XYZ file of C-alpha atoms in Angstrom:
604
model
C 0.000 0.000 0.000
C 2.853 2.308 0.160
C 2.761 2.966 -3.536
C -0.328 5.154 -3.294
C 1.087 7.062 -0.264
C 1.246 10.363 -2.747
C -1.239 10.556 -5.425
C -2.035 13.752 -5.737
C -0.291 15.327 -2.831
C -1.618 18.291 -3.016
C -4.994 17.009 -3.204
C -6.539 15.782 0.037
C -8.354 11.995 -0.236
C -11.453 14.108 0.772
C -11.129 16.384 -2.649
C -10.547 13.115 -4.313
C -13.879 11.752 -3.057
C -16.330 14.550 -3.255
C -14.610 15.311 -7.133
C -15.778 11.550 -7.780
C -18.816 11.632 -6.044
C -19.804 14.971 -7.858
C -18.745 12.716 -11.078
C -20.863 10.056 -10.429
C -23.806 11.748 -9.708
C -23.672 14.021 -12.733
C -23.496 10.746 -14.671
C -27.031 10.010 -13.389
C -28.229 13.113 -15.630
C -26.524 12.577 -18.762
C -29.041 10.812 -21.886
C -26.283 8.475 -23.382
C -23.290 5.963 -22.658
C -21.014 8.059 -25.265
C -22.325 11.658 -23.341
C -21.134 10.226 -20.016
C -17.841 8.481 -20.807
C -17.191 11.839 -22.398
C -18.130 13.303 -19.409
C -16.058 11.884 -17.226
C -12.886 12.009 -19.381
C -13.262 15.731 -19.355
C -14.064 15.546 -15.612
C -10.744 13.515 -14.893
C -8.668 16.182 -17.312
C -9.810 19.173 -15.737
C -9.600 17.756 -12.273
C -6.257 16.368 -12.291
C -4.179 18.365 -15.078
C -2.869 14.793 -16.596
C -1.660 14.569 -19.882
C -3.616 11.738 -21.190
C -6.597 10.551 -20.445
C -8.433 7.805 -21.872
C -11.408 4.938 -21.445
C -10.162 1.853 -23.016
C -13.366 -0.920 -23.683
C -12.827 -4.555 -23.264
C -15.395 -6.170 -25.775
C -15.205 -9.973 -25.559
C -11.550 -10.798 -26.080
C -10.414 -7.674 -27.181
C -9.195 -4.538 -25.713
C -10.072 -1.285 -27.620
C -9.988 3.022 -27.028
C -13.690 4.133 -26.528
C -12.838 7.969 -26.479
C -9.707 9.599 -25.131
C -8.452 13.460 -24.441
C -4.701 14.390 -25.070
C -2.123 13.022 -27.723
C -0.552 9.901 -28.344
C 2.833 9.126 -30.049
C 2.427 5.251 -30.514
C 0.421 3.717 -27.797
C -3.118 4.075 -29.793
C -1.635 2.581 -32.736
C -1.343 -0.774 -30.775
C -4.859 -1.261 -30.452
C -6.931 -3.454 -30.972
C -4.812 -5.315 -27.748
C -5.943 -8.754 -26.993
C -7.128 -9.658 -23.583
C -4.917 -13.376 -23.443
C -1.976 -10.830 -23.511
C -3.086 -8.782 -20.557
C -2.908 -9.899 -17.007
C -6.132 -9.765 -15.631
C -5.134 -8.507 -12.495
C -4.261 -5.430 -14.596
C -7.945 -5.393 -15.856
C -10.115 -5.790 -12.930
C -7.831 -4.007 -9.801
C -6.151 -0.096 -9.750
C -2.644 -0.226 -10.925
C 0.237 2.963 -10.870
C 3.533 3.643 -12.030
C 4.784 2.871 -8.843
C 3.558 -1.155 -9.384
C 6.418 -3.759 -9.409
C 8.388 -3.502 -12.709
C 8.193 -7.167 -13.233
C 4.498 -7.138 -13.426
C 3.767 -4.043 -15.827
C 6.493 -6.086 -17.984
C 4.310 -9.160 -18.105
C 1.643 -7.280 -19.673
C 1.071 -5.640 -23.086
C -1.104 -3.243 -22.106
C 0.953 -1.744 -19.127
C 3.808 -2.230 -21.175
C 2.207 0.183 -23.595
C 1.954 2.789 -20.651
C 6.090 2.675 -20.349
C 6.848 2.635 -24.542
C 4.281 6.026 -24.734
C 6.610 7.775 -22.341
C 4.117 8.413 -19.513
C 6.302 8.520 -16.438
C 3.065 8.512 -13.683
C 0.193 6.673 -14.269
C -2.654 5.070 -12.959
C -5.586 3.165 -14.086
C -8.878 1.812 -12.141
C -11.721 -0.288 -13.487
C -15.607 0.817 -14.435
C -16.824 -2.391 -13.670
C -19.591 -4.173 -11.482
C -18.491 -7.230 -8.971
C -19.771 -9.678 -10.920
C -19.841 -8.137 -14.753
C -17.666 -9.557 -17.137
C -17.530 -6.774 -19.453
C -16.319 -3.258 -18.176
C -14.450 -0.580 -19.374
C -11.036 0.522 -17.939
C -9.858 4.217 -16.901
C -6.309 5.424 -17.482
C -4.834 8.439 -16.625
C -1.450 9.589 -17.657
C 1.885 12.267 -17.173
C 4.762 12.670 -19.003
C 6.708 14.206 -16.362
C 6.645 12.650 -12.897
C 3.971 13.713 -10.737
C 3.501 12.874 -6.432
C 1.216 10.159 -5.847
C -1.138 9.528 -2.341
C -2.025 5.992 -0.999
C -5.399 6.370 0.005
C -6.952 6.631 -3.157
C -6.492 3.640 -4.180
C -9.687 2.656 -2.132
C -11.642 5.357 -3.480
C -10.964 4.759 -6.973
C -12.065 1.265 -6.348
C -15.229 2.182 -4.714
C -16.218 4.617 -7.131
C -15.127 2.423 -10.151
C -18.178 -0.110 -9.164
C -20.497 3.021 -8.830
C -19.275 4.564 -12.102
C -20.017 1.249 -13.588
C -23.580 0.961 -12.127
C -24.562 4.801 -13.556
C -23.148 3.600 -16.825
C -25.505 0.664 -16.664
C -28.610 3.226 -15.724
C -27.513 5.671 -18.741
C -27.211 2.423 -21.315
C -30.704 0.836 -20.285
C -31.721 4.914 -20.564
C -30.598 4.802 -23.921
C -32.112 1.794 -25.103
C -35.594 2.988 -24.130
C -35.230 6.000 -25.704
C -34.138 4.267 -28.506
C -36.885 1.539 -28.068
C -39.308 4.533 -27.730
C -37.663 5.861 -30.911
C -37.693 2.913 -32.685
C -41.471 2.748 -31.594
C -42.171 6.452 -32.530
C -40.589 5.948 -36.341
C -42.478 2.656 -36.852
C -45.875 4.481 -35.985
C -45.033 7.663 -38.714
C -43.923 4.711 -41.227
C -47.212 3.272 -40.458
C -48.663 6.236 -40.578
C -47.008 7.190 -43.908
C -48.081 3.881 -45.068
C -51.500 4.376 -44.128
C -51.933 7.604 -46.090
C -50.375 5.757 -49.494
C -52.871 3.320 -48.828
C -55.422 5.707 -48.747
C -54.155 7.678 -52.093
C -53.727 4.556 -53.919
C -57.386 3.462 -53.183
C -58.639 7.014 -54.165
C -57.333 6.757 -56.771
C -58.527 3.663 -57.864
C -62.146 4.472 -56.931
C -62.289 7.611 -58.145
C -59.960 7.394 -61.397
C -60.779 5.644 -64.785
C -57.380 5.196 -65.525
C -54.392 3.629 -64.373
C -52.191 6.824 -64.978
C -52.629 8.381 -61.669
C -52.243 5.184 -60.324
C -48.899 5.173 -61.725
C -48.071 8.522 -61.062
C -49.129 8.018 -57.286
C -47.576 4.916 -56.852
C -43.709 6.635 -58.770
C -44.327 9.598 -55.838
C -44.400 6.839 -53.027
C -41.343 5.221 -53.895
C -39.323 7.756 -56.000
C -38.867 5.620 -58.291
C -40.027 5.285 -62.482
C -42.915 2.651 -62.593
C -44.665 1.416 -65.605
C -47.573 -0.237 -66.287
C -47.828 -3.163 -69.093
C -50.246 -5.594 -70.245
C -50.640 -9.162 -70.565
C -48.481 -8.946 -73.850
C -45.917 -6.438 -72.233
C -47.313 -3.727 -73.859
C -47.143 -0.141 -72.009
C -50.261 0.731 -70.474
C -49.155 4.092 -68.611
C -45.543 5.001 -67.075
C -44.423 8.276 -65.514
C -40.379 8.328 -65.125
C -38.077 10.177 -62.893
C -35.800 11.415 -65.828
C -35.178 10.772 -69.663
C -38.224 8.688 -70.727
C -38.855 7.742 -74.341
C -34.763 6.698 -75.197
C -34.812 4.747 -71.567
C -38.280 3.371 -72.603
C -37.652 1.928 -75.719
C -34.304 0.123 -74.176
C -36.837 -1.102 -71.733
C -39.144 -2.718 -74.123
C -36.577 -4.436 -76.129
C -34.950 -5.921 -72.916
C -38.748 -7.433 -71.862
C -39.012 -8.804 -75.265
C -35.576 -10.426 -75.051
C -36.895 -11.981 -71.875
C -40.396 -12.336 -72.913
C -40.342 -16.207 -72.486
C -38.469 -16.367 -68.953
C -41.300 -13.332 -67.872
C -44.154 -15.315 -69.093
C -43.292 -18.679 -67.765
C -41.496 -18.841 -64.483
C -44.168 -18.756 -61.776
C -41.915 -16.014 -59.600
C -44.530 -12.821 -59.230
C -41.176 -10.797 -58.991
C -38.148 -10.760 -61.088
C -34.915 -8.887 -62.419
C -33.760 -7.990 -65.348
C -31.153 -5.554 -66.210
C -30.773 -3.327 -69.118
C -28.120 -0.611 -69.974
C -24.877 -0.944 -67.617
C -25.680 -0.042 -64.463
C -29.960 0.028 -64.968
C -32.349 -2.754 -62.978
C -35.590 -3.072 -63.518
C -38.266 -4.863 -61.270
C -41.079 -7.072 -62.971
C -44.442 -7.720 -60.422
C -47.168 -9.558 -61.850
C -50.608 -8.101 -61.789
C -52.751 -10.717 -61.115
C -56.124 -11.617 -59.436
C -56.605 -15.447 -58.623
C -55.031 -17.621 -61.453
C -55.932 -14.499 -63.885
C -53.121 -12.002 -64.980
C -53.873 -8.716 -65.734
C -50.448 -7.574 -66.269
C -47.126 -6.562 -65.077
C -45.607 -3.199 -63.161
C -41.882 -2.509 -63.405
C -39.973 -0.439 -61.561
C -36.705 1.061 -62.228
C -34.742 0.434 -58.943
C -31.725 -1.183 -57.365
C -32.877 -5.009 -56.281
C -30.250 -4.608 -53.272
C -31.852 -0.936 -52.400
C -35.303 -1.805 -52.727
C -36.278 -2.287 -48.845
C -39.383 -3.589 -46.890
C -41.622 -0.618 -46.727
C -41.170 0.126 -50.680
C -42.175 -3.110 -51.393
C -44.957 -3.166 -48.871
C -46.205 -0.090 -50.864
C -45.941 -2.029 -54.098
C -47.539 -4.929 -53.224
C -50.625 -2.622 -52.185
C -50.208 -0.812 -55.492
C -50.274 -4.596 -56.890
C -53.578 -5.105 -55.535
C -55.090 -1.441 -56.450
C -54.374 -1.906 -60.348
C -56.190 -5.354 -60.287
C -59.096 -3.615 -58.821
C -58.755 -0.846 -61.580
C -58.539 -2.996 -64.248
C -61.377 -5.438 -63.025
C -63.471 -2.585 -62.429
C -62.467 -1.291 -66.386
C -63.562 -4.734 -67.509
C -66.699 -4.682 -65.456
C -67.893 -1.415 -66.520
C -66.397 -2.698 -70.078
C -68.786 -5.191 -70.011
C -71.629 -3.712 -69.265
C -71.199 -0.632 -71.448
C -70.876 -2.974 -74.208
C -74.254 -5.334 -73.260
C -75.711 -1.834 -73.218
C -73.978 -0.870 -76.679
C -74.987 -3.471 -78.674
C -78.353 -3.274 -78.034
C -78.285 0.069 -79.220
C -76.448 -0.744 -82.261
C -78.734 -3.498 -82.717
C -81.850 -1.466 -82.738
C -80.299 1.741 -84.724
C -78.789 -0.808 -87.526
C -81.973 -2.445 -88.076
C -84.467 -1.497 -90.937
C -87.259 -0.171 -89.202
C -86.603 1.520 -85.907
C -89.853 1.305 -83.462
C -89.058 3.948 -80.940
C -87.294 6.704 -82.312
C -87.848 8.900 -78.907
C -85.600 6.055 -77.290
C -83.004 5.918 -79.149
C -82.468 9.372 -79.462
C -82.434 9.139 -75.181
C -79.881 6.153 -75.686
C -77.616 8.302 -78.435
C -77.157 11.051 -76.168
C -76.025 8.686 -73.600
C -73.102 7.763 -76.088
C -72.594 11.098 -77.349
C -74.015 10.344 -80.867
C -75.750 13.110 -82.781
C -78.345 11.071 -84.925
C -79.191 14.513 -86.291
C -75.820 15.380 -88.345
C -73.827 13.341 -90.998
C -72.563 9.969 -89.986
C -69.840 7.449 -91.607
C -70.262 3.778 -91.019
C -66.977 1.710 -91.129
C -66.598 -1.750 -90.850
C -63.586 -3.270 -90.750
C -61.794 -7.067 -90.781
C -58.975 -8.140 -89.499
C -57.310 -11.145 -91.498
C -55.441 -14.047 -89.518
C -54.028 -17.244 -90.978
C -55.430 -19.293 -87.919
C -53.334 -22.312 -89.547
C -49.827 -21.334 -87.750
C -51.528 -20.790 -84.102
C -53.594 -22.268 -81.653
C -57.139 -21.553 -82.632
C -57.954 -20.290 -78.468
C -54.666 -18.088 -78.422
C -55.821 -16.174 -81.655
C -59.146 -15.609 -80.397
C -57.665 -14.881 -77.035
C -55.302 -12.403 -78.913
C -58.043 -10.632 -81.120
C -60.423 -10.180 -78.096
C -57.007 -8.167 -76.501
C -56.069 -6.167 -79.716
C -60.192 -5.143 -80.314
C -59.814 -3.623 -76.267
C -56.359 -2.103 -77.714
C -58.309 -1.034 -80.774
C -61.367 0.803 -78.675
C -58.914 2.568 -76.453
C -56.598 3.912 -79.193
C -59.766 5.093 -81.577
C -60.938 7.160 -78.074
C -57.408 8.805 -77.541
C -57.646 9.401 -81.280
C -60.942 11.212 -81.210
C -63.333 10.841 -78.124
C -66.377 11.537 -80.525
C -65.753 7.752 -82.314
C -68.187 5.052 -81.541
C -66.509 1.783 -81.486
C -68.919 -1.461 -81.310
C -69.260 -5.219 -82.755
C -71.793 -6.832 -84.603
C -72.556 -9.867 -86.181
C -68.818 -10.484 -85.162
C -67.640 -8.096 -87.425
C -65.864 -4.276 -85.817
C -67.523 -1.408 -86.488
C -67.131 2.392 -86.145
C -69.820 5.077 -86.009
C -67.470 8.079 -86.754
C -69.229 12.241 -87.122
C -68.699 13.425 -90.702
C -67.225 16.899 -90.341
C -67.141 18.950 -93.491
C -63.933 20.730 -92.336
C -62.228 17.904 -92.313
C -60.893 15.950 -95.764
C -63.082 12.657 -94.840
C -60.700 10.713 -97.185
C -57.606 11.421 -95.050
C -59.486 11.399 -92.221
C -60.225 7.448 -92.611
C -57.162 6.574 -93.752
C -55.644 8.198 -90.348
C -58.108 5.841 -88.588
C -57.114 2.892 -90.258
C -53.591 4.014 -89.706
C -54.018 3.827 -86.078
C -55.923 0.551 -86.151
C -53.023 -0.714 -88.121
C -50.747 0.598 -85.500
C -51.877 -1.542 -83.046
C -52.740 -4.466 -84.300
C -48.984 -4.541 -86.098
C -47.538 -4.333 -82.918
C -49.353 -7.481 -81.363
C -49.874 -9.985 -84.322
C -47.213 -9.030 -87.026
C -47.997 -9.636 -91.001
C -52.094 -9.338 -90.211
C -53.857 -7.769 -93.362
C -56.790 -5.355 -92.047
C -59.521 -4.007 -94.721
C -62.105 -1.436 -93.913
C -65.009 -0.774 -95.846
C -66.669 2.985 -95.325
C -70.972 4.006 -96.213
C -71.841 7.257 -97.577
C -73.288 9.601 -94.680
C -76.347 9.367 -92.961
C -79.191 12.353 -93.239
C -81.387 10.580 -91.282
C -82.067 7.439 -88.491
C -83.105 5.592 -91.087
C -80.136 5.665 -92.906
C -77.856 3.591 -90.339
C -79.345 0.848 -91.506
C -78.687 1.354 -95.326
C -75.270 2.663 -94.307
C -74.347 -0.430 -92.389
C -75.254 -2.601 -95.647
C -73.080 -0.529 -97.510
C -69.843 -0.232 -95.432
C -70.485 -4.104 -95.722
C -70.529 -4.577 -99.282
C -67.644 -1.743 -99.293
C -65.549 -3.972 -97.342
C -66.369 -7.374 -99.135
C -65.295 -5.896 -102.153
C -62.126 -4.671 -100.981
C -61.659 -7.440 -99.824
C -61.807 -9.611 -103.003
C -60.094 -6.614 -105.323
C -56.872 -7.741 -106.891
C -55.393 -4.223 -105.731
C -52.978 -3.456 -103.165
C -56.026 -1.121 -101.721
C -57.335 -1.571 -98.615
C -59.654 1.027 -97.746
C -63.346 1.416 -100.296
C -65.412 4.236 -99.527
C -68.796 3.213 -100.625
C -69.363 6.713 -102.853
C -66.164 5.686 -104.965
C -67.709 2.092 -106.041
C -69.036 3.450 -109.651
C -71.491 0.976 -110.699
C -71.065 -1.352 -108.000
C -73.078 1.249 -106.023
C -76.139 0.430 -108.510
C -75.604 -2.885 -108.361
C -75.853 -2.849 -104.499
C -79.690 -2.136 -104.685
C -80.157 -5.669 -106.362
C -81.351 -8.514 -104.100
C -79.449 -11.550 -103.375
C -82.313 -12.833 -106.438
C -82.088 -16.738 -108.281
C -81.697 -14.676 -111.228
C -78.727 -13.180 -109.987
C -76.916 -16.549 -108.843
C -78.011 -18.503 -111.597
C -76.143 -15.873 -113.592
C -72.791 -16.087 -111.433
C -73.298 -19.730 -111.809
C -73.564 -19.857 -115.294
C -70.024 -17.577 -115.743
C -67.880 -18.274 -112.993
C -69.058 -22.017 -111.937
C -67.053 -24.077 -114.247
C -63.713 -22.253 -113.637
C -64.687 -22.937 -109.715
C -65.529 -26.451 -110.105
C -62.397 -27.450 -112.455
C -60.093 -30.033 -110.901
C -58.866 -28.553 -107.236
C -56.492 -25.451 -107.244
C -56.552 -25.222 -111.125
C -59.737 -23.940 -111.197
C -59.091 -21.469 -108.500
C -55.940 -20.575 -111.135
C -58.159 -20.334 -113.871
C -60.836 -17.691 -111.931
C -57.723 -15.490 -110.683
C -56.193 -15.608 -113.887
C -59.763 -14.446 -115.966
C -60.136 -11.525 -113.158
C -56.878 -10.459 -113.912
C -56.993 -10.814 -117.329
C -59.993 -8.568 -117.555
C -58.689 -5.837 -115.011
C -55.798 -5.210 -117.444
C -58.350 -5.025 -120.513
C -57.246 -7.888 -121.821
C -53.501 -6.800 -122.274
C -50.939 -10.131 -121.911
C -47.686 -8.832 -121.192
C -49.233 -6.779 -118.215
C -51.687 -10.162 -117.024
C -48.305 -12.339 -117.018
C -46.106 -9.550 -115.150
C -48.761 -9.472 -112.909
C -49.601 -13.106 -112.277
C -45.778 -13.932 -112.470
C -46.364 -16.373 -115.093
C -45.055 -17.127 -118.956
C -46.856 -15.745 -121.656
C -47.271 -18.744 -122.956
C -48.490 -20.487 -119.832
C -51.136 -17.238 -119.739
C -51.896 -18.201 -123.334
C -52.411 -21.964 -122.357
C -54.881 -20.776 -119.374
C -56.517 -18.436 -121.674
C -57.434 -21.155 -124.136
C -58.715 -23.523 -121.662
C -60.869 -20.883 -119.736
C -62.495 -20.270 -123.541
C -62.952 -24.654 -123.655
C -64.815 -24.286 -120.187
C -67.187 -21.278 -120.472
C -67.653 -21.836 -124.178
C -67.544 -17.944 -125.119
C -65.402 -16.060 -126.999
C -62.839 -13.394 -125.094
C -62.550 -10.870 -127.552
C -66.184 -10.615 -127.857
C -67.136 -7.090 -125.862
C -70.124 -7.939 -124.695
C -68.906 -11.370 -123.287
C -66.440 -9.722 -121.499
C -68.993 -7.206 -120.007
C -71.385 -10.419 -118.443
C -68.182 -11.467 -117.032
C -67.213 -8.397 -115.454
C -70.566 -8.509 -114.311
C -70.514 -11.576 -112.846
C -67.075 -11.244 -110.781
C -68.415 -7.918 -109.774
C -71.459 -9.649 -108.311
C -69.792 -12.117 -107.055
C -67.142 -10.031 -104.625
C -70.270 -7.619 -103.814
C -72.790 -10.279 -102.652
C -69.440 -12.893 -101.015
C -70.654 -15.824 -103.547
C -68.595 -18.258 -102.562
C -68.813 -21.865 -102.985
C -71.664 -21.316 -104.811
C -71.747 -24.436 -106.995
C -72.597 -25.521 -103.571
C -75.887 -24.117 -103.309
């Protein structure tokens, strides 16, 4: 006990104790562990003018410098120390300068204390009796400095009470930070809770699935996009460059279409660019997909709360786009029974169906266009469901474009054929006007079923109600005979038909199929596809006016092959082809036959 006989000698043991009672019960005020280790390293500095002063941490096996006041020349720089090459003795008692040399040398960590150059020091524990873990205080001088015995005891003492204030302040700490933890979780939930209620909103009170999107891109700050079944962009709203970023997009989900489609995962990963992700969530209701949502995101930055969000949002655009198809479906149960009563010949109400027009925004009272329009599949490459599956989709696709287009366009089937009830506005050129409509049908279907030919047929204008009914007709026989022309048109306006127009009055008489029988039967019923040769080649033959070298360009044939199919169309219909008037009955007849869809008539 000698050793301590002078610590501090100017410094009575009683100023020793009340400075470390005064410590320890300022501890008692202070919020956190770091505030009151800080405290009382200041405390010690200021107290007893050392020249280092520092809290080293034991943390399992390991000895390491919490926080520390003054400068060091080498002694941090050993750290982390390990606590096999400590004596324990060292750890859990006071120790001074004035200790026997041989034991300071027997540990690294007093060691240390001698290599720095302090010439006094002292340490003490922060430690409870029984804790295993505690914290150790040393105090340093570089010059020598009087020490005092009787604080060792103190320092002991008020080591195990330091300790216990540091427990109060930690357990302080965690429930603030429990209460903190507590208090952030309610304003996430609360947060959450308001999204919730946006999203919803929106889907109850939108008819779209933009400010969905929009809503759901402000929630997460990040780009989201919607896309159909087909991968198809619905709606998107992007934090940045958009149509360059959204292309590169597109191409990368068609690259992956197959791995997308098939694996059962509702989330996946794709990247695109060098340094781009993008997230892929189903949209789906029961076994029935709706479509996908991507996001633009990091997959490793994406946390719990943005994808809590997202999986709401997941659920809010199958309710929007079940409630589109309800309301779809209904619209349309109520559309075609309008269209069925205003295409019919005699109309029984008219008071009605003016009531039922204005519900669809159709003036029955100013020029109308009927168009009707096919769309022409080879069903023989594809699965006979998939196609109709796929033409159900691109008529939805169709109906939605047409709108954007111009909102004053009535789209509607009937009789399974599509059909458009479209103002006719003498401002505009109506010509160019349908051929921008067929454009944008063409558009869309292009971009779903590749190679598909699409023919619309167009009436003259309606004065009256009574004339949808004539107009439909015609917009009919406009498209069958567009259909059958051996041009590379597409589009026949019913006022540009010449005499076909006239002919368009005549009924579907005996008279009139006995005489397409008696033209154009035996080149139908000759052998199996030679006939079919043979009636191609005479249509041909009489669009170019009975010129060769232009039939056989045309038909890619020789001239004399067109010569030997000339000669044995003359053996079958027994006529001459030079004669005028037998070319005019057969003009007749193939004109009859694409107006009133004759085929297979040597069935009948």
């Amino acid at each position: 006990m000698d050793k301590w006989k002078s610590i501090w000698g100017q410094n009575s043991i009683d100023d020793i104790d009340i400075h470390l009672r005064n410590t320890a019960r300022h501890l008692h005020k202070l919020e956190t562990v770091d505030e009151a280790l800080r405290f009382l390293l200041e405390s010690f500095w200021d107290e007893f003018a050392c020249d280092y002063v520092a809290i080293i941490e034991k943390s399992e096996d390991v000895l390491g410098i919490r926080t520390r006041r003054g400068d060091s020349q080498s002694f941090e720089k050993k750290f982390p120390l390990s606590c096999s090459s400590c004596l324990e003795c060292c750890l859990s008692k006071p120790h001074c300068s004035m200790d026997d040399i041989e034991v300071w040398k027997s540990c690294d960590l007093l060691r240390e204390f001698e290599n720095e150059g302090f010439v006094t020091w002292f340490t003490f524990p922060i430690k409870e009796s029984d804790s295993t873990s505690f914290d150790v205080c040393l105090v340093g001088y570089r010059e020598e400095a009087p020490l005092n015995l009787q604080a060792e005891k103190s320092f002991r003492e008020y080591g195990k009470d330091f300790a216990i204030v540091m427990e109060i302040v930690r357990n302080k700490e965690k429930e603030k930070q429990k209460l903190r933890a507590e208090l952030e979780d309610k304003n996430r939930l609360e947060k959450r809770m308001i999204h919730y209620k946006e999203l919803v909103t929106q889907a109850l009170v939108g008819d779209g699935y933009f400010e969905i999107t929009k809503t759901l891109s402000h929630l997460i700050g990040k780009t989201v996009i919607l896309f159909d079944r087909f991968l198809h962009p619905l709606s998107s709203f992007f934090i940045g460059e958009r149509n360059e970023e959204l292309e590169q997009i597109i191409s990368q989900l068609h690259a992956n279409r197959w791995k997308i489609e098939h694996i059962p995962d509702r989330e996946q990963w794709l990247q695109y660019g060098e340094d781009n992700q993008l997230g892929i969530w189903k949209v789906d209701c029961g076994s029935e997909l709706f479509g996908y949502v991507g996001v633009k995101a990091s997959k490793q930055k994406f946390d719990l709360e943005k994808r809590m969000t997202l999986n709401y949002a997941l659920d809010v655009y199958a309710i929007q786009i079940k409630k589109q198809k309800l309301v779809a479906d209904a619209k349309e149960q109520v559309n075609d029974g309008f269209i069925h009563q205003l295409f019919l010949e005699k109309i029984e109400d008219k008071v009605k169906m003016i009531e039922h027009a204005n519900l669809f925004n159709l003036n029955l009272f100013q020029p109308n266009r009927i168009g009707v329009f096919s769309i022409e599949c080879n069903q023989s490459d594809e699965d006979l469901q998939l196609v109709k599956f796929k033409m159900t989709w691109i008529w939805e696709r169709i109906r939605t474009t047409l709108q954007l287009f111009d909102r004053n366009i009535i789209t509607t089937q009937k009789e399974e054929r599509y059909v458009l009830i479209v103002p006719d506005q003498k401002e505009k050129d109506s010509n160019l006007y349908w051929e921008l409509i067929y454009q944008q049908i063409r558009d869309v279907v292009s971009s779903i079923m590749p190679g598909i030919e699409i023919f619309l047929g167009i009436s003259s204008c309606t004065k009256t109600m009574d004339d949808f009914h004539v107009c439909y007709r015609q917009a009919i026989q406009a498209l069958k005979i567009v259909k059958n022309c051996i041009s590379n048109k597409r589009i026949q306006n019913f006022d540009d038909l010449g005499s076909l127009s006239i002919l368009f009055d005549f009924k579907e008489s005996f008279a009139v199929k006995l005489f397409i029988k008696k033209y154009l039967d035996p080149l139908l019923t000759y052998g199996n596809e030679k006939g079919k040769d043979l009636f191609d080649t005479l249509r041909v033959y009489l669009a170019m006016n009975g010129r060769l070298k232009e039939t056989a360009e045309y038909l890619f044939i020789h001239r004399s092959s067109l010569k030997y199919r000339l000669e044995k169309i003359t053996d079958l219909l027994q006529l001459d082809l030079d004669d005028p008037e037998e070319r005019f009955n057969l003009m007749l007849a193939f004109k009859l036959y694409d107006l009133f869809e004759y085929r297979n008539i040597h069935h009948e």
